[in-house]
Tab-separated table of C-alpha atoms in Angstrom:
chain	number	residue	atom	x	y	z
A	1	MET	CA	8.462	-21.286	7.528
A	2	HIS	CA	5.818	-18.877	7.279
A	3	GLN	CA	3.945	-18.169	4.938
A	4	GLN	CA	2.203	-14.150	3.926
A	5	THR	CA	-1.181	-13.591	4.411
A	6	CYS	CA	-1.834	-11.195	1.265
A	7	ARG	CA	-4.888	-8.542	2.653
A	8	VAL	CA	-7.160	-7.033	0.058
A	9	GLY	CA	-9.382	-4.611	0.177
A	10	THR	CA	-11.323	-2.186	-2.078
A	11	ALA	CA	-10.959	1.488	-3.187
A	12	ARG	CA	-12.560	4.016	-6.080
A	13	ILE	CA	-10.269	6.002	-8.074
A	14	ASP	CA	-8.381	8.675	-7.379
A	15	TYR	CA	-7.238	6.476	-4.138
A	16	ARG	CA	-3.351	7.560	-3.195
A	17	GLY	CA	-2.684	4.547	-1.365
A	18	GLU	CA	0.425	3.716	1.128
A	19	LYS	CA	3.842	2.764	1.494
A	20	HIS	CA	3.189	-0.870	2.119
A	21	GLN	CA	0.051	-0.778	-0.637
A	22	THR	CA	-0.382	-1.850	-3.937
A	23	VAL	CA	-2.874	0.556	-5.586
A	24	LEU	CA	-4.454	-1.439	-9.014
A	25	ASN	CA	-5.798	-0.088	-11.064
A	26	THR	CA	-8.118	-1.725	-12.869
A	27	THR	CA	-10.431	-0.379	-15.154
A	28	VAL	CA	-10.825	-0.096	-18.525
A	29	LYS	CA	-10.608	3.359	-19.176
A	30	SER	CA	-7.144	4.030	-17.704
A	31	GLY	CA	-6.001	1.366	-16.145
A	32	SER	CA	-2.287	-0.498	-17.296
A	33	GLY	CA	0.102	-3.455	-16.865
A	34	LEU	CA	-1.203	-6.035	-13.724
A	35	GLY	CA	-4.595	-3.720	-14.134
A	36	LYS	CA	-5.028	-4.389	-17.445
A	37	VAL	CA	-5.539	-8.257	-16.666
A	38	PHE	CA	-7.964	-7.608	-13.983
A	39	ALA	CA	-10.253	-4.672	-16.358
A	40	PRO	CA	-13.683	-5.405	-17.824
A	41	THR	CA	-14.351	-4.624	-21.216
A	42	TRP	CA	-15.467	-1.224	-23.048
A	43	ASP	CA	-19.145	-3.188	-24.402
A	44	MET	CA	-19.364	-5.424	-21.006
A	45	VAL	CA	-18.985	-1.507	-18.837
A	46	MET	CA	-21.488	0.064	-21.705
A	47	ALA	CA	-24.051	-2.632	-22.107
A	48	PHE	CA	-24.569	-2.613	-18.021
A	49	LYS	CA	-24.403	1.530	-18.082
A	50	ARG	CA	-26.888	1.567	-21.044
A	51	SER	CA	-29.253	-0.774	-19.068
A	52	ASP	CA	-29.092	-3.183	-22.744
A	53	ILE	CA	-27.428	-6.349	-19.890
A	54	ASP	CA	-29.138	-6.896	-15.871
A	55	TRP	CA	-25.726	-7.371	-13.348
A	56	GLN	CA	-26.651	-10.715	-13.201
A	57	THR	CA	-25.372	-11.389	-17.022
A	58	TYR	CA	-22.898	-8.783	-15.921
A	59	THR	CA	-21.101	-10.222	-13.184
A	60	GLU	CA	-21.721	-14.015	-15.953
A	61	ARG	CA	-19.551	-12.400	-18.352
A	62	TYR	CA	-16.896	-10.533	-16.167
A	63	GLN	CA	-16.279	-14.401	-14.520
A	64	VAL	CA	-16.125	-15.733	-17.713
A	65	MET	CA	-14.297	-13.718	-19.505
A	66	MET	CA	-11.543	-13.707	-16.030
A	67	CYS	CA	-11.513	-17.626	-15.643
A	68	GLU	CA	-10.386	-17.560	-19.552
A	69	ARG	CA	-7.274	-15.025	-17.900
A	70	TYR	CA	-7.071	-16.991	-15.387
A	71	ARG	CA	-6.193	-19.859	-17.328
A	72	GLN	CA	-4.498	-17.459	-19.743
A	73	ASN	CA	-2.700	-15.712	-18.539
A	74	GLY	CA	-2.845	-17.555	-13.975
A	75	ALA	CA	0.803	-15.883	-13.042
A	76	ALA	CA	-1.228	-11.977	-13.481
A	77	PHE	CA	-2.615	-14.208	-10.330
A	78	LEU	CA	-0.498	-15.180	-8.670
A	79	GLU	CA	1.344	-11.516	-8.588
A	80	ALA	CA	-1.501	-9.719	-7.372
A	81	LEU	CA	-1.680	-11.780	-4.882
A	82	SER	CA	1.853	-12.388	-3.773
A	83	CYS	CA	1.712	-8.134	-2.090
A	84	GLU	CA	1.614	-7.679	1.232
A	85	GLU	CA	-1.746	-4.801	0.379
A	86	LEU	CA	-3.390	-4.952	-2.759
A	87	ILE	CA	-6.368	-2.322	-3.777
A	88	VAL	CA	-8.489	-2.911	-6.037
A	89	CYS	CA	-9.319	0.306	-7.939
A	90	CYS	CA	-11.682	1.907	-10.120
A	91	TYR	CA	-14.303	5.045	-11.253
A	92	CYS	CA	-17.467	3.025	-9.606
A	93	LYS	CA	-19.248	5.881	-6.984
A	94	ASP	CA	-20.554	4.856	-3.293
A	95	THR	CA	-21.533	1.332	-4.736
A	96	HIS	CA	-19.703	-0.803	-1.745
A	97	THR	CA	-22.798	1.184	0.411
A	98	THR	CA	-24.997	-0.050	-1.519
A	99	THR	CA	-25.385	-1.998	-4.924
A	100	ARG	CA	-21.989	-3.393	-5.020
A	101	HIS	CA	-22.897	-3.760	-9.064
A	102	CYS	CA	-19.001	-3.132	-9.159
A	103	HIS	CA	-16.394	-5.107	-10.927
A	104	ARG	CA	-13.708	-4.813	-8.231
A	105	TYR	CA	-16.142	-7.418	-5.239
A	106	LEU	CA	-15.988	-9.664	-8.120
A	107	LEU	CA	-12.815	-9.375	-8.226
A	108	VAL	CA	-11.807	-9.639	-4.669
A	109	ASP	CA	-13.695	-12.792	-4.570
A	110	MET	CA	-12.032	-13.987	-7.421
A	111	LEU	CA	-8.777	-12.957	-6.514
A	112	GLU	CA	-9.712	-14.959	-3.201
A	113	LYS	CA	-11.206	-18.744	-5.211
A	114	VAL	CA	-7.602	-18.378	-6.897
A	115	ALA	CA	-5.585	-17.454	-3.482
A	116	ARG	CA	-7.111	-20.108	-1.623
A	117	HIS	CA	-6.973	-23.038	-4.739
A	118	HIS	CA	-3.050	-22.388	-4.005
A	119	GLY	CA	-2.766	-22.242	-0.882
A	120	ILE	CA	-2.530	-18.403	-0.249
A	121	ARG	CA	-3.477	-16.739	2.410
A	122	PHE	CA	-6.369	-14.588	1.840
A	123	GLU	CA	-7.753	-11.176	4.181
A	124	ARG	CA	-9.965	-9.287	3.415
A	125	ILE	CA	-9.866	-5.524	3.836
A	126	GLY	CA	-13.287	-4.049	3.418
A	127	GLU	CA	-13.331	-0.419	0.818
A	128	VAL	CA	-10.460	1.839	1.376
A	129	SER	CA	-10.720	6.028	1.248
A	130	ASN	CA	-7.688	8.172	1.583
A	131	SER	CA	-7.120	10.149	5.499
A	132	ARG	CA	-8.855	13.407	5.002
């Protein structure tokens, strides 16, 4: 039996994707379907943008929220991990080379933990962008 590997990457919201990829919009602003499961709340996003909360607090809140969503809808996490190549997208700019203050990186970490828990092979492919 050959076990499929779920390859997971991140990208900006305008990423178009390749045929073999599932591109998931995980934003509270425009995410839908499966992507909505992984979106932060408006309150979290705006509190961070206004500097009402720091990155550590945002991270903790997002992790607590994702744990609760996993308890309520673990099937959504497994559906995301069933993709050959999953690209997690949002609006944040250039955070992969600077601060990494973006929920898409937190989400990839969490998906890796879920994959490990379920015995799913997981490979990180990093930040991807549209070919010019």
